[in-house]
PDB file of C-alpha atoms in Angstrom:
ATOM      1  CA  ALA A 247     -36.714   4.297   2.692  1.00  0.00           C
ATOM      2  CA  ASP A 248     -36.017   1.485   0.211  1.00  0.00           C
ATOM      3  CA  VAL A 249     -39.537   0.097   0.657  1.00  0.00           C
ATOM      4  CA  GLU A 250     -41.037   3.545   0.107  1.00  0.00           C
ATOM      5  CA  ARG A 251     -39.056   4.028  -3.120  1.00  0.00           C
ATOM      6  CA  GLN A 252     -40.014   0.594  -4.438  1.00  0.00           C
ATOM      7  CA  ASN A 253     -43.692   1.289  -3.759  1.00  0.00           C
ATOM      8  CA  GLU A 254     -43.715   5.051  -4.322  1.00  0.00           C
ATOM      9  CA  ALA A 255     -46.421   4.987  -6.987  1.00  0.00           C
ATOM     10  CA  PHE A 256     -48.781   2.850  -4.892  1.00  0.00           C
ATOM     11  CA  PHE A 257     -48.339   4.913  -1.718  1.00  0.00           C
ATOM     12  CA  LEU A 258     -48.836   8.270  -3.419  1.00  0.00           C
ATOM     13  CA  SER A 259     -51.884   7.159  -5.411  1.00  0.00           C
ATOM     14  CA  MET A 260     -53.534   5.828  -2.271  1.00  0.00           C
ATOM     15  CA  VAL A 261     -52.933   9.037  -0.320  1.00  0.00           C
ATOM     16  CA  GLU A 262     -53.471  11.702  -3.002  1.00  0.00           C
ATOM     17  CA  LYS A 263     -56.009   9.837  -5.179  1.00  0.00           C
ATOM     18  CA  ARG A 264     -54.069  10.422  -8.399  1.00  0.00           C
ATOM     19  CA  PRO A 265     -51.330   8.688 -10.386  1.00  0.00           C
ATOM     20  CA  PHE A 266     -47.666   9.001  -9.476  1.00  0.00           C
ATOM     21  CA  VAL A 267     -46.193  11.127 -12.286  1.00  0.00           C
ATOM     22  CA  THR A 268     -42.761  10.369 -13.732  1.00  0.00           C
ATOM     23  CA  VAL A 269     -41.345  12.607 -16.466  1.00  0.00           C
ATOM     24  CA  LYS A 270     -38.957  10.907 -18.874  1.00  0.00           C
ATOM     25  CA  LEU A 271     -37.015  13.074 -21.310  1.00  0.00           C
ATOM     26  CA  ALA A 272     -34.255  12.309 -23.798  1.00  0.00           C
ATOM     27  CA  MET A 273     -32.293  15.460 -24.543  1.00  0.00           C
ATOM     28  CA  SER A 274     -29.000  16.933 -25.647  1.00  0.00           C
ATOM     29  CA  LEU A 275     -26.574  18.414 -23.126  1.00  0.00           C
ATOM     30  CA  ASP A 276     -28.076  21.844 -23.829  1.00  0.00           C
ATOM     31  CA  GLY A 277     -31.576  20.652 -22.933  1.00  0.00           C
ATOM     32  CA  LYS A 278     -33.088  20.238 -26.415  1.00  0.00           C
ATOM     33  CA  ILE A 279     -35.462  17.386 -27.271  1.00  0.00           C
ATOM     34  CA  ALA A 280     -35.588  18.172 -31.011  1.00  0.00           C
ATOM     35  CA  THR A 281     -33.903  20.392 -33.569  1.00  0.00           C
ATOM     36  CA  ARG A 282     -35.465  23.512 -35.071  1.00  0.00           C
ATOM     37  CA  THR A 283     -36.952  21.244 -37.795  1.00  0.00           C
ATOM     38  CA  TYR A 284     -38.451  18.996 -35.071  1.00  0.00           C
ATOM     39  CA  ASP A 285     -36.080  16.126 -35.840  1.00  0.00           C
ATOM     40  CA  SER A 286     -35.600  14.006 -32.714  1.00  0.00           C
ATOM     41  CA  LYS A 287     -34.559  10.553 -33.965  1.00  0.00           C
ATOM     42  CA  TRP A 288     -32.428   9.502 -32.366  1.00  0.00           C
ATOM     43  CA  ILE A 289     -31.000  11.755 -29.679  1.00  0.00           C
ATOM     44  CA  THR A 290     -30.110   8.934 -27.307  1.00  0.00           C
ATOM     45  CA  GLN A 291     -28.550   5.581 -28.166  1.00  0.00           C
ATOM     46  CA  GLN A 292     -29.945   2.058 -28.193  1.00  0.00           C
ATOM     47  CA  HIS A 293     -29.248   1.266 -24.507  1.00  0.00           C
ATOM     48  CA  ALA A 294     -31.263   4.274 -23.343  1.00  0.00           C
ATOM     49  CA  ARG A 295     -34.115   3.521 -25.737  1.00  0.00           C
ATOM     50  CA  ARG A 296     -34.307  -0.042 -24.467  1.00  0.00           C
ATOM     51  CA  MET A 297     -34.525   1.261 -20.889  1.00  0.00           C
ATOM     52  CA  VAL A 298     -37.476   3.440 -21.939  1.00  0.00           C
ATOM     53  CA  HIS A 299     -39.347   0.316 -23.046  1.00  0.00           C
ATOM     54  CA  GLU A 300     -38.633  -1.210 -19.639  1.00  0.00           C
ATOM     55  CA  LEU A 301     -40.065   1.938 -18.023  1.00  0.00           C
ATOM     56  CA  ARG A 302     -43.201   1.639 -20.153  1.00  0.00           C
ATOM     57  CA  ALA A 303     -43.610  -1.997 -19.131  1.00  0.00           C
ATOM     58  CA  GLN A 304     -43.460  -0.934 -15.473  1.00  0.00           C
ATOM     59  CA  SER A 305     -46.013   1.869 -15.907  1.00  0.00           C
ATOM     60  CA  ASP A 306     -49.800   1.737 -15.951  1.00  0.00           C
ATOM     61  CA  ALA A 307     -50.007   4.481 -18.596  1.00  0.00           C
ATOM     62  CA  VAL A 308     -47.848   6.558 -20.954  1.00  0.00           C
ATOM     63  CA  LEU A 309     -48.802  10.157 -21.747  1.00  0.00           C
ATOM     64  CA  VAL A 310     -47.847  12.480 -24.617  1.00  0.00           C
ATOM     65  CA  SER A 311     -49.421  15.505 -26.258  1.00  0.00           C
ATOM     66  CA  ALA A 312     -51.335  15.093 -29.507  1.00  0.00           C
ATOM     67  CA  ARG A 313     -48.780  17.122 -31.455  1.00  0.00           C
ATOM     68  CA  THR A 314     -45.925  14.940 -30.214  1.00  0.00           C
ATOM     69  CA  ALA A 315     -47.890  11.801 -31.116  1.00  0.00           C
ATOM     70  CA  ILE A 316     -48.604  13.151 -34.607  1.00  0.00           C
ATOM     71  CA  ARG A 317     -45.100  14.460 -35.279  1.00  0.00           C
ATOM     72  CA  ASP A 318     -43.371  11.254 -34.122  1.00  0.00           C
ATOM     73  CA  GLN A 319     -46.093   8.839 -35.310  1.00  0.00           C
ATOM     74  CA  ALA A 320     -45.755   7.456 -31.786  1.00  0.00           C
ATOM     75  CA  ARG A 321     -47.117   4.011 -30.939  1.00  0.00           C
ATOM     76  CA  LEU A 322     -46.093   4.134 -27.242  1.00  0.00           C
ATOM     77  CA  THR A 323     -45.961   0.328 -27.100  1.00  0.00           C
ATOM     78  CA  VAL A 324     -43.591  -1.912 -25.170  1.00  0.00           C
ATOM     79  CA  ARG A 325     -41.160  -3.607 -27.550  1.00  0.00           C
ATOM     80  CA  ASP A 326     -38.251  -6.066 -27.231  1.00  0.00           C
ATOM     81  CA  ILE A 327     -38.926  -6.737 -23.542  1.00  0.00           C
ATOM     82  CA  ARG A 328     -39.196 -10.255 -22.164  1.00  0.00           C
ATOM     83  CA  GLY A 329     -41.297 -11.313 -19.192  1.00  0.00           C
ATOM     84  CA  CYS A 330     -44.856 -10.700 -18.075  1.00  0.00           C
ATOM     85  CA  PHE A 331     -46.292  -7.220 -18.362  1.00  0.00           C
ATOM     86  CA  ARG A 332     -49.525  -5.575 -19.406  1.00  0.00           C
ATOM     87  CA  GLU A 333     -49.458  -3.137 -22.309  1.00  0.00           C
ATOM     88  CA  PRO A 334     -49.858   0.296 -20.671  1.00  0.00           C
ATOM     89  CA  TYR A 335     -52.675   2.679 -21.480  1.00  0.00           C
ATOM     90  CA  LYS A 336     -51.699   5.258 -24.070  1.00  0.00           C
ATOM     91  CA  VAL A 337     -52.980   8.689 -23.015  1.00  0.00           C
ATOM     92  CA  ILE A 338     -53.204  11.595 -25.453  1.00  0.00           C
ATOM     93  CA  VAL A 339     -54.047  15.133 -24.345  1.00  0.00           C
ATOM     94  CA  ASP A 340     -55.684  16.538 -27.486  1.00  0.00           C
ATOM     95  CA  PRO A 341     -57.747  19.703 -26.796  1.00  0.00           C
ATOM     96  CA  ALA A 342     -58.610  20.311 -30.469  1.00  0.00           C
ATOM     97  CA  PHE A 343     -58.954  16.602 -31.416  1.00  0.00           C
ATOM     98  CA  GLU A 344     -56.093  16.826 -33.928  1.00  0.00           C
ATOM     99  CA  LEU A 345     -55.169  13.120 -33.828  1.00  0.00           C
ATOM    100  CA  PRO A 346     -56.076  11.637 -37.252  1.00  0.00           C
ATOM    101  CA  LEU A 347     -58.251   8.539 -37.458  1.00  0.00           C
ATOM    102  CA  THR A 348     -55.440   6.939 -39.490  1.00  0.00           C
ATOM    103  CA  HIS A 349     -52.847   7.418 -36.738  1.00  0.00           C
ATOM    104  CA  PRO A 350     -51.245   4.166 -35.453  1.00  0.00           C
ATOM    105  CA  LEU A 351     -52.640   4.800 -31.955  1.00  0.00           C
ATOM    106  CA  VAL A 352     -56.193   5.003 -33.337  1.00  0.00           C
ATOM    107  CA  ALA A 353     -55.975   2.381 -36.079  1.00  0.00           C
ATOM    108  CA  GLY A 354     -53.597  -0.059 -34.359  1.00  0.00           C
ATOM    109  CA  GLN A 355     -54.169  -3.204 -32.318  1.00  0.00           C
ATOM    110  CA  TYR A 356     -54.066  -1.367 -28.975  1.00  0.00           C
ATOM    111  CA  ALA A 357     -56.796   1.161 -29.766  1.00  0.00           C
ATOM    112  CA  HIS A 358     -58.775  -0.240 -26.822  1.00  0.00           C
ATOM    113  CA  ARG A 359     -55.906   0.876 -24.553  1.00  0.00           C
ATOM    114  CA  LEU A 360     -56.055   4.483 -25.790  1.00  0.00           C
ATOM    115  CA  ILE A 361     -57.451   7.249 -23.563  1.00  0.00           C
ATOM    116  CA  LEU A 362     -58.059  10.466 -25.472  1.00  0.00           C
ATOM    117  CA  ILE A 363     -58.734  13.643 -23.483  1.00  0.00           C
ATOM    118  CA  THR A 364     -60.221  16.548 -25.432  1.00  0.00           C
ATOM    119  CA  ARG A 365     -62.500  19.572 -25.006  1.00  0.00           C
ATOM    120  CA  LYS A 366     -66.278  19.553 -25.281  1.00  0.00           C
ATOM    121  CA  THR A 367     -66.118  21.814 -28.343  1.00  0.00           C
ATOM    122  CA  SER A 368     -64.060  19.354 -30.452  1.00  0.00           C
ATOM    123  CA  SER A 369     -65.295  17.062 -33.258  1.00  0.00           C
ATOM    124  CA  LEU A 370     -68.254  14.808 -32.410  1.00  0.00           C
ATOM    125  CA  HIS A 371     -67.747  12.863 -35.644  1.00  0.00           C
ATOM    126  CA  LYS A 372     -64.229  11.888 -34.622  1.00  0.00           C
ATOM    127  CA  GLU A 373     -65.431  10.884 -31.179  1.00  0.00           C
ATOM    128  CA  ARG A 374     -68.041   8.526 -32.640  1.00  0.00           C
ATOM    129  CA  GLN A 375     -65.451   6.906 -34.894  1.00  0.00           C
ATOM    130  CA  CYS A 376     -63.034   6.494 -31.997  1.00  0.00           C
ATOM    131  CA  VAL A 377     -65.645   5.009 -29.661  1.00  0.00           C
ATOM    132  CA  LYS A 378     -66.517   2.424 -32.337  1.00  0.00           C
ATOM    133  CA  ARG A 379     -62.893   1.270 -32.171  1.00  0.00           C
ATOM    134  CA  GLY A 380     -62.982   0.881 -28.391  1.00  0.00           C
ATOM    135  CA  ILE A 381     -61.114   4.104 -27.627  1.00  0.00           C
ATOM    136  CA  HIS A 382     -61.905   5.879 -24.350  1.00  0.00           C
ATOM    137  CA  VAL A 383     -62.800   9.512 -25.123  1.00  0.00           C
ATOM    138  CA  HIS A 384     -63.174  12.060 -22.326  1.00  0.00           C
ATOM    139  CA  ARG A 385     -64.480  15.566 -22.972  1.00  0.00           C
ATOM    140  CA  VAL A 386     -63.427  18.303 -20.568  1.00  0.00           C
ATOM    141  CA  ASN A 387     -65.379  21.532 -20.140  1.00  0.00           C
ATOM    142  CA  SER A 388     -62.493  23.956 -20.639  1.00  0.00           C
ATOM    143  CA  THR A 389     -62.728  27.501 -21.972  1.00  0.00           C
ATOM    144  CA  LYS A 390     -58.993  27.555 -22.654  1.00  0.00           C
ATOM    145  CA  ALA A 391     -57.039  25.876 -25.442  1.00  0.00           C
ATOM    146  CA  ILE A 392     -55.330  23.704 -22.826  1.00  0.00           C
ATOM    147  CA  ILE A 393     -56.523  21.034 -20.392  1.00  0.00           C
ATOM    148  CA  SER A 394     -55.262  21.289 -16.834  1.00  0.00           C
ATOM    149  CA  PRO A 395     -52.922  18.575 -15.526  1.00  0.00           C
ATOM    150  CA  GLN A 396     -55.115  18.165 -12.440  1.00  0.00           C
ATOM    151  CA  ARG A 397     -58.119  17.328 -14.648  1.00  0.00           C
ATOM    152  CA  VAL A 398     -56.047  14.810 -16.608  1.00  0.00           C
ATOM    153  CA  LEU A 399     -54.929  13.092 -13.402  1.00  0.00           C
ATOM    154  CA  ASP A 400     -58.499  13.004 -12.069  1.00  0.00           C
ATOM    155  CA  ILE A 401     -59.620  11.177 -15.222  1.00  0.00           C
ATOM    156  CA  LEU A 402     -56.754   8.684 -15.095  1.00  0.00           C
ATOM    157  CA  HIS A 403     -57.426   7.924 -11.436  1.00  0.00           C
ATOM    158  CA  GLN A 404     -60.838   6.601 -12.519  1.00  0.00           C
ATOM    159  CA  TYR A 405     -59.004   3.879 -14.460  1.00  0.00           C
ATOM    160  CA  GLU A 406     -57.024   2.874 -11.350  1.00  0.00           C
ATOM    161  CA  ILE A 407     -53.863   4.143 -13.043  1.00  0.00           C
ATOM    162  CA  ARG A 408     -51.286   4.486 -10.280  1.00  0.00           C
ATOM    163  CA  SER A 409     -48.121   5.147 -12.287  1.00  0.00           C
ATOM    164  CA  LEU A 410     -48.019   7.575 -15.209  1.00  0.00           C
ATOM    165  CA  LEU A 411     -44.987   8.024 -17.485  1.00  0.00           C
ATOM    166  CA  ILE A 412     -44.917  11.346 -19.372  1.00  0.00           C
ATOM    167  CA  GLU A 413     -42.756  11.322 -22.502  1.00  0.00           C
ATOM    168  CA  GLY A 414     -43.401  14.817 -23.919  1.00  0.00           C
ATOM    169  CA  GLY A 415     -43.589  17.233 -25.517  1.00  0.00           C
ATOM    170  CA  GLY A 416     -42.006  20.223 -23.871  1.00  0.00           C
ATOM    171  CA  GLU A 417     -45.213  22.261 -23.490  1.00  0.00           C
ATOM    172  CA  LEU A 418     -47.082  19.388 -21.856  1.00  0.00           C
ATOM    173  CA  VAL A 419     -44.187  18.651 -19.495  1.00  0.00           C
ATOM    174  CA  GLY A 420     -43.917  22.357 -18.662  1.00  0.00           C
ATOM    175  CA  ARG A 421     -47.602  22.550 -17.731  1.00  0.00           C
ATOM    176  CA  PHE A 422     -47.205  19.607 -15.338  1.00  0.00           C
ATOM    177  CA  PHE A 423     -44.218  21.326 -13.718  1.00  0.00           C
ATOM    178  CA  ASP A 424     -46.155  24.622 -13.529  1.00  0.00           C
ATOM    179  CA  ALA A 425     -48.999  22.790 -11.764  1.00  0.00           C
ATOM    180  CA  ARG A 426     -46.519  21.026  -9.427  1.00  0.00           C
ATOM    181  CA  CYS A 427     -47.847  17.647 -10.532  1.00  0.00           C
ATOM    182  CA  VAL A 428     -44.465  15.995 -11.206  1.00  0.00           C
ATOM    183  CA  ASP A 429     -43.233  13.434  -8.682  1.00  0.00           C
ATOM    184  CA  LYS A 430     -40.080  12.065 -10.324  1.00  0.00           C
ATOM    185  CA  CYS A 431     -37.768  12.884 -13.240  1.00  0.00           C
ATOM    186  CA  LEU A 432     -35.697  10.568 -15.405  1.00  0.00           C
ATOM    187  CA  PHE A 433     -33.545  12.707 -17.689  1.00  0.00           C
ATOM    188  CA  PHE A 434     -31.416  10.998 -20.338  1.00  0.00           C
ATOM    189  CA  TYR A 435     -28.640  13.283 -21.576  1.00  0.00           C
ATOM    190  CA  ALA A 436     -26.916  12.504 -24.877  1.00  0.00           C
ATOM    191  CA  PRO A 437     -23.388  13.830 -25.590  1.00  0.00           C
ATOM    192  CA  LEU A 438     -24.737  16.293 -28.175  1.00  0.00           C
ATOM    193  CA  ILE A 439     -25.149  20.036 -28.517  1.00  0.00           C
ATOM    194  CA  ILE A 440     -28.121  20.821 -30.768  1.00  0.00           C
ATOM    195  CA  GLY A 441     -28.218  24.587 -30.316  1.00  0.00           C
ATOM    196  CA  GLY A 442     -30.519  26.971 -32.141  1.00  0.00           C
ATOM    197  CA  ARG A 443     -32.929  29.504 -30.640  1.00  0.00           C
ATOM    198  CA  ASN A 444     -35.853  27.702 -32.293  1.00  0.00           C
ATOM    199  CA  ALA A 445     -34.894  24.190 -31.227  1.00  0.00           C
ATOM    200  CA  VAL A 446     -37.439  22.469 -28.989  1.00  0.00           C
ATOM    201  CA  ALA A 447     -36.807  22.904 -25.258  1.00  0.00           C
ATOM    202  CA  SER A 448     -37.224  19.921 -22.945  1.00  0.00           C
ATOM    203  CA  VAL A 449     -39.458  21.839 -20.496  1.00  0.00           C
ATOM    204  CA  ALA A 450     -41.568  24.764 -21.684  1.00  0.00           C
ATOM    205  CA  GLY A 451     -44.861  25.972 -20.175  1.00  0.00           C
ATOM    206  CA  THR A 452     -44.856  29.241 -18.251  1.00  0.00           C
ATOM    207  CA  GLY A 453     -41.864  28.441 -16.070  1.00  0.00           C
ATOM    208  CA  ALA A 454     -40.390  30.437 -13.216  1.00  0.00           C
ATOM    209  CA  SER A 455     -40.177  34.232 -13.341  1.00  0.00           C
ATOM    210  CA  ARG A 456     -37.260  34.234 -10.885  1.00  0.00           C
ATOM    211  CA  VAL A 457     -34.593  31.704 -10.026  1.00  0.00           C
ATOM    212  CA  MET A 458     -35.835  31.721  -6.415  1.00  0.00           C
ATOM    213  CA  SER A 459     -39.213  30.336  -7.565  1.00  0.00           C
ATOM    214  CA  ALA A 460     -37.771  27.601  -9.802  1.00  0.00           C
ATOM    215  CA  THR A 461     -38.593  23.985  -8.994  1.00  0.00           C
ATOM    216  CA  GLN A 462     -35.900  22.722  -6.647  1.00  0.00           C
ATOM    217  CA  MET A 463     -34.746  19.186  -7.456  1.00  0.00           C
ATOM    218  CA  ARG A 464     -33.075  16.506  -5.343  1.00  0.00           C
ATOM    219  CA  ILE A 465     -30.749  14.354  -7.447  1.00  0.00           C
ATOM    220  CA  VAL A 466     -30.646  10.798  -6.112  1.00  0.00           C
ATOM    221  CA  SER A 467     -28.526   9.088  -8.780  1.00  0.00           C
ATOM    222  CA  TYR A 468     -26.703   9.443 -12.058  1.00  0.00           C
ATOM    223  CA  GLU A 469     -25.398   6.616 -14.210  1.00  0.00           C
ATOM    224  CA  LYS A 470     -23.932   5.918 -17.636  1.00  0.00           C
ATOM    225  CA  VAL A 471     -26.368   4.143 -19.970  1.00  0.00           C
ATOM    226  CA  GLY A 472     -24.278   3.226 -22.965  1.00  0.00           C
ATOM    227  CA  LYS A 473     -22.925   6.563 -24.233  1.00  0.00           C
ATOM    228  CA  ASP A 474     -25.687   8.535 -22.506  1.00  0.00           C
ATOM    229  CA  LEU A 475     -26.155   9.768 -18.935  1.00  0.00           C
ATOM    230  CA  LEU A 476     -29.293   9.107 -16.862  1.00  0.00           C
ATOM    231  CA  VAL A 477     -30.068  11.522 -14.019  1.00  0.00           C
ATOM    232  CA  THR A 478     -32.806  10.564 -11.558  1.00  0.00           C
ATOM    233  CA  ALA A 479     -34.233  13.373  -9.456  1.00  0.00           C
ATOM    234  CA  TYR A 480     -37.258  14.256  -7.310  1.00  0.00           C
ATOM    235  CA  PRO A 481     -38.828  17.694  -6.877  1.00  0.00           C
ATOM    236  CA  ARG A 482     -38.396  19.029  -3.360  1.00  0.00           C
ATOM    237  CA  ARG A 483     -41.753  19.548  -1.642  1.00  0.00           C
TER     238      ARG A 483
END
């Protein structure tokens, strides 16, 4: 069992031909990842944030939605970590190609490690500019305003990405739960109550219509990380 846990990403990717998907969320005790004004810095404390950088260093790729990347000006890099590691791919699901060409992910030093997944109907001009910078652009033939998690995982498997860390936002995470494409959860809870009916929920998507059909989780550990609490859980298959 210990060997399987230590090599869980490798074993699953070999069998199912897709990356092992870990969802990491930092939230308040009432399950909010941002306030009603979309403020999210910082919900968790320094110890938890440092652990997130360790998780990135251990992952082949980090995934967020375009709107999360834009709102947070996310770089998704590994910082303040010693030792040998390879900078993970940064994956952006961007159906409408909203990511500006001036964004740090596009204009920064790791542009060649950026995988941008969009629809075939989005801007060709932006694609040309991105390709010139070494960015990997994939167009998906989708009639909907969303791109299916299964299609995203199929694309990432082509890059031999075996471990994928999803860091938000709530809609993207919800779609992966709806599609039953989540393999592990790392939930950091801060001792805060954000409240507000318009605050951003940690998991959105369609969700369960009845409690009986909700995703059943198996909690394997919980630990204090500074002032925060980390819960590690796996969906029951």
